[in-house]
mmCIF file of C-alpha atoms in Angstrom:
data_model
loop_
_atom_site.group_PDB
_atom_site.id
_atom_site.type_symbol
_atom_site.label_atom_id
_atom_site.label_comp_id
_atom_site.label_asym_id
_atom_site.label_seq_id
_atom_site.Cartn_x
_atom_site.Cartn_y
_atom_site.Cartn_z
ATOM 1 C CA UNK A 1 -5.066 -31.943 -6.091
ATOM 2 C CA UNK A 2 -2.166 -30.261 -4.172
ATOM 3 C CA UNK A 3 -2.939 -27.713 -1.577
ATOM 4 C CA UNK A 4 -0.404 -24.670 -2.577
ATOM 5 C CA UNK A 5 -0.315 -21.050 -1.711
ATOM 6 C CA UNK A 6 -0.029 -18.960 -4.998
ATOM 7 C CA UNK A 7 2.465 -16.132 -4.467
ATOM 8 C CA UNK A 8 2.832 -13.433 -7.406
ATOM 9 C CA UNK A 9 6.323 -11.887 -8.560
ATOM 10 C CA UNK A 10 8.135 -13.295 -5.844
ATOM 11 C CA UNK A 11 10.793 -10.579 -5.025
ATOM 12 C CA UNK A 12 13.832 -11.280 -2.593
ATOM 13 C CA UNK A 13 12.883 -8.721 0.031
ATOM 14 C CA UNK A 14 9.713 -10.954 1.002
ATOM 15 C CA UNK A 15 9.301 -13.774 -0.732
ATOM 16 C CA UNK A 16 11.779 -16.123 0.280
ATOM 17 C CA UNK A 17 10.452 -15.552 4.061
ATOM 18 C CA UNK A 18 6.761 -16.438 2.923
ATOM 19 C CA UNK A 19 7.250 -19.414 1.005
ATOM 20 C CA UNK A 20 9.577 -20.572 3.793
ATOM 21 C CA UNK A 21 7.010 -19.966 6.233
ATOM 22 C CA UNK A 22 3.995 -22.310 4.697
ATOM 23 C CA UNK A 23 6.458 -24.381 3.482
ATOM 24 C CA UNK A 24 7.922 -25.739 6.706
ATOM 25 C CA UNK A 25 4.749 -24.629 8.897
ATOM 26 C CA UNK A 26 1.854 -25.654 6.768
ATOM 27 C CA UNK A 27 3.602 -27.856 4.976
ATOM 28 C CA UNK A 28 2.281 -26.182 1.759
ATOM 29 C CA UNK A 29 4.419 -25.389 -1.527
ATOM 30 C CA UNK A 30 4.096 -22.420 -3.418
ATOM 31 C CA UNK A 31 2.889 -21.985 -7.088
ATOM 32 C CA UNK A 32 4.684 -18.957 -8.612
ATOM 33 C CA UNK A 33 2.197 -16.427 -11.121
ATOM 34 C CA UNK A 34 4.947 -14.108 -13.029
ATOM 35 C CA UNK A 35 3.558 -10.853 -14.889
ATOM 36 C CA UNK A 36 6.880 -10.955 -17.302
ATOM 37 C CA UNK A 37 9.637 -12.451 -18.524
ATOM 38 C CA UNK A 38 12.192 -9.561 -16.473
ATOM 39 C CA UNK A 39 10.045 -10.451 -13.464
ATOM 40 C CA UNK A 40 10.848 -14.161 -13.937
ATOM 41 C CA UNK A 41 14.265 -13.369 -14.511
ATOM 42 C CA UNK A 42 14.631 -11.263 -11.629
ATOM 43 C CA UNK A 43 13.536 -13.770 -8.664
ATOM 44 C CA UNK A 44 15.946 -16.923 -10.588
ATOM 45 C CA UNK A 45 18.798 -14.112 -9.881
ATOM 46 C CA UNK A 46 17.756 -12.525 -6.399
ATOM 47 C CA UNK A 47 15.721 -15.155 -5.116
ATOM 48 C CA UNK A 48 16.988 -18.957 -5.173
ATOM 49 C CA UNK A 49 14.323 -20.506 -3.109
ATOM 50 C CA UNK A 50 12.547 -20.101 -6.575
ATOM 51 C CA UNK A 51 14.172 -23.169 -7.786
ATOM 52 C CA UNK A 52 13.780 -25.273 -4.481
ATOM 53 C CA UNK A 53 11.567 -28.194 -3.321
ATOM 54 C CA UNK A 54 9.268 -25.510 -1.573
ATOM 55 C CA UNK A 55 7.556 -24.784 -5.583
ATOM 56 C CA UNK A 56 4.981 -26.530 -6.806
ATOM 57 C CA UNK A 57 4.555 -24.659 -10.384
ATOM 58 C CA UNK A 58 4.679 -21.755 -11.872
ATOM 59 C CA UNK A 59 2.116 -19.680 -13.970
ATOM 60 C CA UNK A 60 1.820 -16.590 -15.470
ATOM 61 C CA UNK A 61 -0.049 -13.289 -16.351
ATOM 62 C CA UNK A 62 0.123 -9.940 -17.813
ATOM 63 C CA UNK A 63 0.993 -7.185 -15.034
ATOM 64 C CA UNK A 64 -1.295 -4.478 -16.976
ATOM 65 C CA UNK A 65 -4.112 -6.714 -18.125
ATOM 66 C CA UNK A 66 -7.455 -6.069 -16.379
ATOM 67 C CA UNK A 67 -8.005 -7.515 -13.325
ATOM 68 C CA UNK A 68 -11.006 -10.371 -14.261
ATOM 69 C CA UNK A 69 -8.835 -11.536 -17.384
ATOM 70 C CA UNK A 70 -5.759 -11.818 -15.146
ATOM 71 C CA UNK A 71 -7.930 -14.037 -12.156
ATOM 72 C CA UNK A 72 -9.028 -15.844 -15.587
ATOM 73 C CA UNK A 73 -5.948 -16.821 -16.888
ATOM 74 C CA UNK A 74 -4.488 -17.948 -13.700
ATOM 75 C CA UNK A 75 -7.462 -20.066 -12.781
ATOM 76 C CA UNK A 76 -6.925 -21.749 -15.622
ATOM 77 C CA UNK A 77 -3.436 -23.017 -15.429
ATOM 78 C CA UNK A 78 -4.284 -23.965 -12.228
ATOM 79 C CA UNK A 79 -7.244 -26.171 -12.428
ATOM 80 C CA UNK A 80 -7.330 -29.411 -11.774
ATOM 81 C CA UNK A 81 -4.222 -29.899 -10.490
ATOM 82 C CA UNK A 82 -3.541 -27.808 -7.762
ATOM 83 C CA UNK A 83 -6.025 -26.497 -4.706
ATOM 84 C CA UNK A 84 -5.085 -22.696 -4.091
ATOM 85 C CA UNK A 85 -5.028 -21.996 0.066
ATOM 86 C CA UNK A 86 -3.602 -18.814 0.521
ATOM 87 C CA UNK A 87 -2.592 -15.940 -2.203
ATOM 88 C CA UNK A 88 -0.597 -13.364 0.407
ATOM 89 C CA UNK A 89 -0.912 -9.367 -0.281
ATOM 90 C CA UNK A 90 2.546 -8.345 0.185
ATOM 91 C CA UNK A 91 3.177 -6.085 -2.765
ATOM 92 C CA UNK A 92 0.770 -2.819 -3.209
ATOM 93 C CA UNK A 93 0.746 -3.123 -6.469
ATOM 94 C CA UNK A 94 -1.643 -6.340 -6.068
ATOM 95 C CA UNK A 95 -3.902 -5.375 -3.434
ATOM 96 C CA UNK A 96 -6.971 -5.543 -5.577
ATOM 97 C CA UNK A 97 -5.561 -8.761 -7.636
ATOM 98 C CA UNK A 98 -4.842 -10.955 -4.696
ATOM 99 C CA UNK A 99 -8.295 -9.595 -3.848
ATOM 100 C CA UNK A 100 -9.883 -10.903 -6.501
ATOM 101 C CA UNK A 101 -7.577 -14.182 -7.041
ATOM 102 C CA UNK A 102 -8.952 -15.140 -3.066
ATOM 103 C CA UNK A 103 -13.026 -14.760 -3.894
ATOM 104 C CA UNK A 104 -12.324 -16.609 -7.045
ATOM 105 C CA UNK A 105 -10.885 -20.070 -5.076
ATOM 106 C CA UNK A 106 -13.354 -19.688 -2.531
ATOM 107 C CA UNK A 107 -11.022 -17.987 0.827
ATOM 108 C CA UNK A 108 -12.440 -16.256 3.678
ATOM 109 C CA UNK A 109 -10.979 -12.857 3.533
ATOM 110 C CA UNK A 110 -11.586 -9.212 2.878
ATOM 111 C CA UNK A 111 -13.686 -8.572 0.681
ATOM 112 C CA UNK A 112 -13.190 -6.912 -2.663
ATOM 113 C CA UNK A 113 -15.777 -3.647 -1.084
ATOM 114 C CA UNK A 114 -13.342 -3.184 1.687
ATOM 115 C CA UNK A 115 -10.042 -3.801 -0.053
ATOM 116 C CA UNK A 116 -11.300 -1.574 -3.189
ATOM 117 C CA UNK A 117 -10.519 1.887 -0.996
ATOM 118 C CA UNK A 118 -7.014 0.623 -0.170
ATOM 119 C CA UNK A 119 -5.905 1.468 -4.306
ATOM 120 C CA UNK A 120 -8.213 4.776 -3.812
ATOM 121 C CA UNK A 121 -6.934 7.471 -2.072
ATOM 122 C CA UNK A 122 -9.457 9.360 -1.717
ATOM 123 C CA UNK A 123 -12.028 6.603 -1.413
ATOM 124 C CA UNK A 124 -9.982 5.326 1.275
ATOM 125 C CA UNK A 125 -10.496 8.859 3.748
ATOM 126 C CA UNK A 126 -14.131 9.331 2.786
ATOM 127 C CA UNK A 127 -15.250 5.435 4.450
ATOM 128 C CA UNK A 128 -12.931 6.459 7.280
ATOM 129 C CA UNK A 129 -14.971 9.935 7.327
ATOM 130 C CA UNK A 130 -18.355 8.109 7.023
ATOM 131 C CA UNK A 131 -17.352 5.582 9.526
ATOM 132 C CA UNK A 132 -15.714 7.711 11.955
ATOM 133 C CA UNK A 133 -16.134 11.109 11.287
ATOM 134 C CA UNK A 134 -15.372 12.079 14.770
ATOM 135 C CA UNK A 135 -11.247 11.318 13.443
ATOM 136 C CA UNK A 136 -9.726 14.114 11.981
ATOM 137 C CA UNK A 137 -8.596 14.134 8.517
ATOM 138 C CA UNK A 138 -7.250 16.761 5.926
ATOM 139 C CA UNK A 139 -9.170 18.144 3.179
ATOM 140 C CA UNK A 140 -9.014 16.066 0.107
ATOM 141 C CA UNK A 141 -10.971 15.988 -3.122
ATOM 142 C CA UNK A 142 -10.811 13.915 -6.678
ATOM 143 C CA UNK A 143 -9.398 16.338 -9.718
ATOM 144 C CA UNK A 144 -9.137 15.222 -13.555
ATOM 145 C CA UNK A 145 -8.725 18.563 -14.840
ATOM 146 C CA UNK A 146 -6.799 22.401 -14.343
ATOM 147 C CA UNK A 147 -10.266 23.833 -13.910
ATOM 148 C CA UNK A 148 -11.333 20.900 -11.071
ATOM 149 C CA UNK A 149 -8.246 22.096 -9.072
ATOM 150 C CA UNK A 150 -8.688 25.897 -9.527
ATOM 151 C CA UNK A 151 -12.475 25.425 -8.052
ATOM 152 C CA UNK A 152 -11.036 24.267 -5.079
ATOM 153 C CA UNK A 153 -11.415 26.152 -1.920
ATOM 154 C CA UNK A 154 -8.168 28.287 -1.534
ATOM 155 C CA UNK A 155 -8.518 28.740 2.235
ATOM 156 C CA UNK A 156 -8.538 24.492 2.668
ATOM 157 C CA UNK A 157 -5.701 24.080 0.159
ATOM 158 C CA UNK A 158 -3.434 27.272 1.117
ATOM 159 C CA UNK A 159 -0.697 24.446 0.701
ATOM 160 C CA UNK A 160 -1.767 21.445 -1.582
ATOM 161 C CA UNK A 161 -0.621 18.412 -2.438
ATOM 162 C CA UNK A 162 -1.229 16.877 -5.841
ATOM 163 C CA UNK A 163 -0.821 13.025 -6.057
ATOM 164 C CA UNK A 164 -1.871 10.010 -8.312
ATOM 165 C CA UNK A 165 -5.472 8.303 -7.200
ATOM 166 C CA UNK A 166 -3.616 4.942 -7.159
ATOM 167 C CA UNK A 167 0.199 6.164 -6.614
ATOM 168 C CA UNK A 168 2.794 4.039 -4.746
ATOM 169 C CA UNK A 169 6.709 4.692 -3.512
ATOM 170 C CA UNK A 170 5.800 8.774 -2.795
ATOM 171 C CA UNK A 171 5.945 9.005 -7.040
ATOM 172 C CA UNK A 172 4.446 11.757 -8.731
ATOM 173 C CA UNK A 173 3.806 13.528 -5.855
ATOM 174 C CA UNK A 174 3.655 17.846 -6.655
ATOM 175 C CA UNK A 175 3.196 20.244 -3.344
ATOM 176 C CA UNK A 176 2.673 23.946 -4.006
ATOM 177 C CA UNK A 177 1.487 26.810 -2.340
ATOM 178 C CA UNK A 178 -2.111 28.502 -4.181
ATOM 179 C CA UNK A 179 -2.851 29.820 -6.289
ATOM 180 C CA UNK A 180 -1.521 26.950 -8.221
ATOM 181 C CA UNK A 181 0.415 27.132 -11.808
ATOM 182 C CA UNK A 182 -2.357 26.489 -14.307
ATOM 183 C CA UNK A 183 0.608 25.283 -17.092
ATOM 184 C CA UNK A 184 2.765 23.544 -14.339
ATOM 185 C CA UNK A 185 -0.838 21.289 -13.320
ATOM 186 C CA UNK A 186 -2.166 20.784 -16.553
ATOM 187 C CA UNK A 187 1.269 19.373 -17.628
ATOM 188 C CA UNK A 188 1.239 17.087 -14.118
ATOM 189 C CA UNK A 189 -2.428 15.952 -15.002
ATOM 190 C CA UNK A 190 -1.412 15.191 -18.328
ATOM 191 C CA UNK A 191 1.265 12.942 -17.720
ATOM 192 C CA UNK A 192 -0.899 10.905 -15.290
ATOM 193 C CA UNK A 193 -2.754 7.509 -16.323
ATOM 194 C CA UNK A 194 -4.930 7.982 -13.387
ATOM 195 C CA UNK A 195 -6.833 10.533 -12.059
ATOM 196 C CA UNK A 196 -5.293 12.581 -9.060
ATOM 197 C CA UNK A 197 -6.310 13.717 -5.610
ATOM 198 C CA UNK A 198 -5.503 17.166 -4.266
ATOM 199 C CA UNK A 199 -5.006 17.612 -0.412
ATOM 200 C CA UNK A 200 -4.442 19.480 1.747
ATOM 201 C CA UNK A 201 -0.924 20.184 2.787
ATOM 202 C CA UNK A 202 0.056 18.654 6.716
ATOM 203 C CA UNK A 203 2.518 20.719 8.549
ATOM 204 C CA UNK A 204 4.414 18.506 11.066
ATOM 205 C CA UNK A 205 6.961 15.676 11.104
ATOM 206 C CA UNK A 206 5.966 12.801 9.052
ATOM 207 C CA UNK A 207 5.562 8.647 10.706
ATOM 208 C CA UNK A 208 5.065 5.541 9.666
ATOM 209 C CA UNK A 209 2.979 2.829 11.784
ATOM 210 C CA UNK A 210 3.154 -0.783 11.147
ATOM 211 C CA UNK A 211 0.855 -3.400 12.365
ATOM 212 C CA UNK A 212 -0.992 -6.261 11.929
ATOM 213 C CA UNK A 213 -5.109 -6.875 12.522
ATOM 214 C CA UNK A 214 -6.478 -9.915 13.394
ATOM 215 C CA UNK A 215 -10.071 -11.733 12.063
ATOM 216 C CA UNK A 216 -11.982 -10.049 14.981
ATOM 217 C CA UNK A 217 -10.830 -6.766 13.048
ATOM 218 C CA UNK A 218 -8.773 -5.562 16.060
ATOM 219 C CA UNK A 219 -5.272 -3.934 14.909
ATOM 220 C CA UNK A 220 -1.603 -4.643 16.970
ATOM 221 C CA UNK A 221 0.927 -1.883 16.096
ATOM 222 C CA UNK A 222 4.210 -3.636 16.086
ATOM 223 C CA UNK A 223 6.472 -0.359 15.184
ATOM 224 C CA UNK A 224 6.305 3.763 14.858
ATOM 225 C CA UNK A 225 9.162 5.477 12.537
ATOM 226 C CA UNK A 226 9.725 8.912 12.377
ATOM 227 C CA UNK A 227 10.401 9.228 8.594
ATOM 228 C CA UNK A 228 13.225 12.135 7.767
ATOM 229 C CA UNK A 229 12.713 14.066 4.766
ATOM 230 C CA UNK A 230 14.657 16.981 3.056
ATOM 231 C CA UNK A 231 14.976 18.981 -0.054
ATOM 232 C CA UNK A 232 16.897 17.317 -3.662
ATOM 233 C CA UNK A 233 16.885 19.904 -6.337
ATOM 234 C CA UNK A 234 13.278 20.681 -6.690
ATOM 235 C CA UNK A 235 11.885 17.631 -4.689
ATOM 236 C CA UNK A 236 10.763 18.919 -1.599
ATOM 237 C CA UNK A 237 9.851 15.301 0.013
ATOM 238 C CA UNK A 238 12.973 12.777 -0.299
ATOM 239 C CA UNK A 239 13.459 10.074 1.978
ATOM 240 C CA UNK A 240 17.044 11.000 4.068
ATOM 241 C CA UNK A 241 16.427 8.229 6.856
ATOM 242 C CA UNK A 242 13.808 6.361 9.469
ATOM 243 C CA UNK A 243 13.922 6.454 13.156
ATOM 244 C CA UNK A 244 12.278 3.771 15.631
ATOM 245 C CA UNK A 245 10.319 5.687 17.880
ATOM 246 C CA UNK A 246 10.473 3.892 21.444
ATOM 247 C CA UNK A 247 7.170 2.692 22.903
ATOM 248 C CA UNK A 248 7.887 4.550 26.162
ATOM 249 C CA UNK A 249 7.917 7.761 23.969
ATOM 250 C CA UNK A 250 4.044 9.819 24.744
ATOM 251 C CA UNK A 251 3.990 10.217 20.377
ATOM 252 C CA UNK A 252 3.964 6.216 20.670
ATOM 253 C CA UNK A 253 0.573 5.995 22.150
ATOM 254 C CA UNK A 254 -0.874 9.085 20.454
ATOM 255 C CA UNK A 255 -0.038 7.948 16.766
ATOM 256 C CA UNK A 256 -0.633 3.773 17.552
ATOM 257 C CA UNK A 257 -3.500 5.190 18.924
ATOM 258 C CA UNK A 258 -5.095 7.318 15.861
ATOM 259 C CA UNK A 259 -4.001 4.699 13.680
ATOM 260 C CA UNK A 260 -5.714 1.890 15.135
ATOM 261 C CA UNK A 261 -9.298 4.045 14.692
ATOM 262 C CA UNK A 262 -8.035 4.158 11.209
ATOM 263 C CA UNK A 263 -7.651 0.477 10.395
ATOM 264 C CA UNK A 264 -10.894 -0.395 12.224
ATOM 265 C CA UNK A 265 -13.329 2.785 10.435
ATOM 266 C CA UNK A 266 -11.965 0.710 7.095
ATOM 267 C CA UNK A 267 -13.177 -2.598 8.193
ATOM 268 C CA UNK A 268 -10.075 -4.126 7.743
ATOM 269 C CA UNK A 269 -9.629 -7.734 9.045
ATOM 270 C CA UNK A 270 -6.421 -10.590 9.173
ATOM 271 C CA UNK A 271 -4.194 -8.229 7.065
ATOM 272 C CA UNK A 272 -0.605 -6.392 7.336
ATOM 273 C CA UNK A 273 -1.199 -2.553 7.385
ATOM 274 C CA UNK A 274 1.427 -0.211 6.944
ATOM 275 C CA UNK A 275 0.230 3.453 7.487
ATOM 276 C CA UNK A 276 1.718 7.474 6.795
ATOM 277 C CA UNK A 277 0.980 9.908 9.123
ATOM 278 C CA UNK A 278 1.658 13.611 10.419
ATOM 279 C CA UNK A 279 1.795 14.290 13.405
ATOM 280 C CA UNK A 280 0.174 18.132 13.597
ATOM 281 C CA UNK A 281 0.117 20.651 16.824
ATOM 282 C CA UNK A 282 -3.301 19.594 16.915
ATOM 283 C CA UNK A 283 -2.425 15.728 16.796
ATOM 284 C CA UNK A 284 -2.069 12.827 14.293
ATOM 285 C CA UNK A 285 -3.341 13.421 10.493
ATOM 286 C CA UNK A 286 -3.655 10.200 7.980
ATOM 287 C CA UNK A 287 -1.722 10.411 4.587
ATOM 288 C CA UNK A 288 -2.602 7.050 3.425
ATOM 289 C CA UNK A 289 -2.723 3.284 4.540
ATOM 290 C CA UNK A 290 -1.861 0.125 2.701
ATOM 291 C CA UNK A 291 -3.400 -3.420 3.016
ATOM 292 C CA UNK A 292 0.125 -4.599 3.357
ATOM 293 C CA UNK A 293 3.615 -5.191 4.451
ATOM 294 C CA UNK A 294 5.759 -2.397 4.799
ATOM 295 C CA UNK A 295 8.192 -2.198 2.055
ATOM 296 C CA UNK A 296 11.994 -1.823 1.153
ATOM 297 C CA UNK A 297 11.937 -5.211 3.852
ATOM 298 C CA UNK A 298 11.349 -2.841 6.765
ATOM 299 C CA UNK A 299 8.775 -5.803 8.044
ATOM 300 C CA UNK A 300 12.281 -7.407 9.090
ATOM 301 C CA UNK A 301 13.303 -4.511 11.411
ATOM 302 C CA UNK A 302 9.833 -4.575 13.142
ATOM 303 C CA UNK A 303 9.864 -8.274 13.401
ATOM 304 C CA UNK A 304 13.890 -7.461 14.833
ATOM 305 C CA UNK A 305 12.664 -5.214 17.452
#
């Protein structure tokens, strides 16, 4: 059997530099696992390496199937003829897949207990709480319903923020002031196919820390961006632009810092981590981590600088 890494919907932003990479250091080719036909389509347009030397096969799945039919169905096409190494978690939307796809073939790496929390929100901030509650963190709880968020304490959520359990890109993201609008929330909650987390509202500028941990569980920060955000229409939270924050600058230190007791309270080993943060008056406050590379190809600035 062929040793391969198995890379799913290979998009041009990362892709091309990971097969590259085992290709001509490990001397491994790639198997390609598409969830559609666009998908497919997409990476023969945006990403030629798809039709080099460096792939091995291709194989398929459905991108909303359940998780256990989808490790299923690509263990099947696979066996007996190729000897899965490496399945890279580079898109957020697969944390828990890749997960999955790496106990199945037998690899030494997180496990699915510790990756679980990284496609939880709010599972993610109560193991850091348990872990290390000395860190501080903002209020947070699970809400399904109007009434859930109306029982909420309006002294901890005198500005809340409403978001998706499992959200991704800042999406579907509401922030109001309480008492909150019982129409305006039920018609958010509706719309969801998840259940959402209400928070507390962080006043301060908002950052992003990249970094990388190793198998002894010990993170490296490799960049700090101050993310700029304004006002479009009604959406208070738009991306304008990003700022590399300098490693001589003191917020450097204090937000590397804080994020690296993060990473570690999560039990986090050899992954990517790309992390939101506010920085308060009273110091750093998590938004949320991912179990990955920074997207939009931002992992090629920090590798730049």
């Amino acid at each position: 059997m062929e040793s391969v890494a198995l890379i799913l919907d290979p998009e041009p932003e990362y892709a091309p530099a990971i097969i590259g990479h085992y290709w001509h250091n490990a001397g491994l080719r790639s198997v390609l696992a598409y969830s559609s036909r666009k998908k497919r389509l997409a990476a023969v347009v945006n990403a030629p390496v798809v039709h080099s030397h460096a792939i091995a096969g291709r194989v398929e799945f459905e991108e909303k199937a359940p998780v256990q039919e989808s490790v299923d169905r690509i263990a099947t096409q696979l066996a007996g003829g190729y000897d899965v190494r490496v399945v890279p978690t580079y898109l957020e939307d697969f944390v828990i897949l890749t997960t999955a796809l790496c106990a199945r073939f037998g690899l030494n790496w997180n496990s699915p207990e510790v990756m679980g929390p990284y496609r939880d929100k709010f599972a993610y901030k109560e193991r850091v709480r348990r872990n290390r509650p000395d860190l501080p963190l903002n209020a947070s709880k699970v809400v399904c319903t109007v009434d859930d968020v109306l029982a909420s304490d309006p002294e901890a959520y005198s500005r809340f923020v409403l978001k998706p359990i499992n959200g991704i890109g800042n999406r579907d993201i509401l922030i109001r002031d309480w008492p909150p609008n019982r129409e305006e929330v039920a018609t958010y909650l509706r719309e969801l196919d998840s259940a959402a987390v209400l928070e507390e509202f962080m006043t301060g500028k908002e950052f992003q820390v990249n970094g990388q941990v190793g198998g002894d569980g010990e993170p490296v920060v490799t960049a700090v961006w101050q993310a700029n955000r304004g006002a479009v229409g009604s959406r208070l939270n738009i991306s304008e632009d990003y700022w590399t924050v300098a490693t001589s600058d003191p917020r450097f230190r204090k937000l590397a810092d804080y994020a690296c007791d993060v990473v570690r309270a999560s039990g986090l080993t050899r992954s990517p981590f790309h992390m939101e943060l506010i920085l308060r008056d009273s110091g750093p406050g998590l938004i949320e981590c991912g179990a990955r590379l920074i997207g939009g190809a931002g992992w090629h600035e920090d590798a730049r600088m």
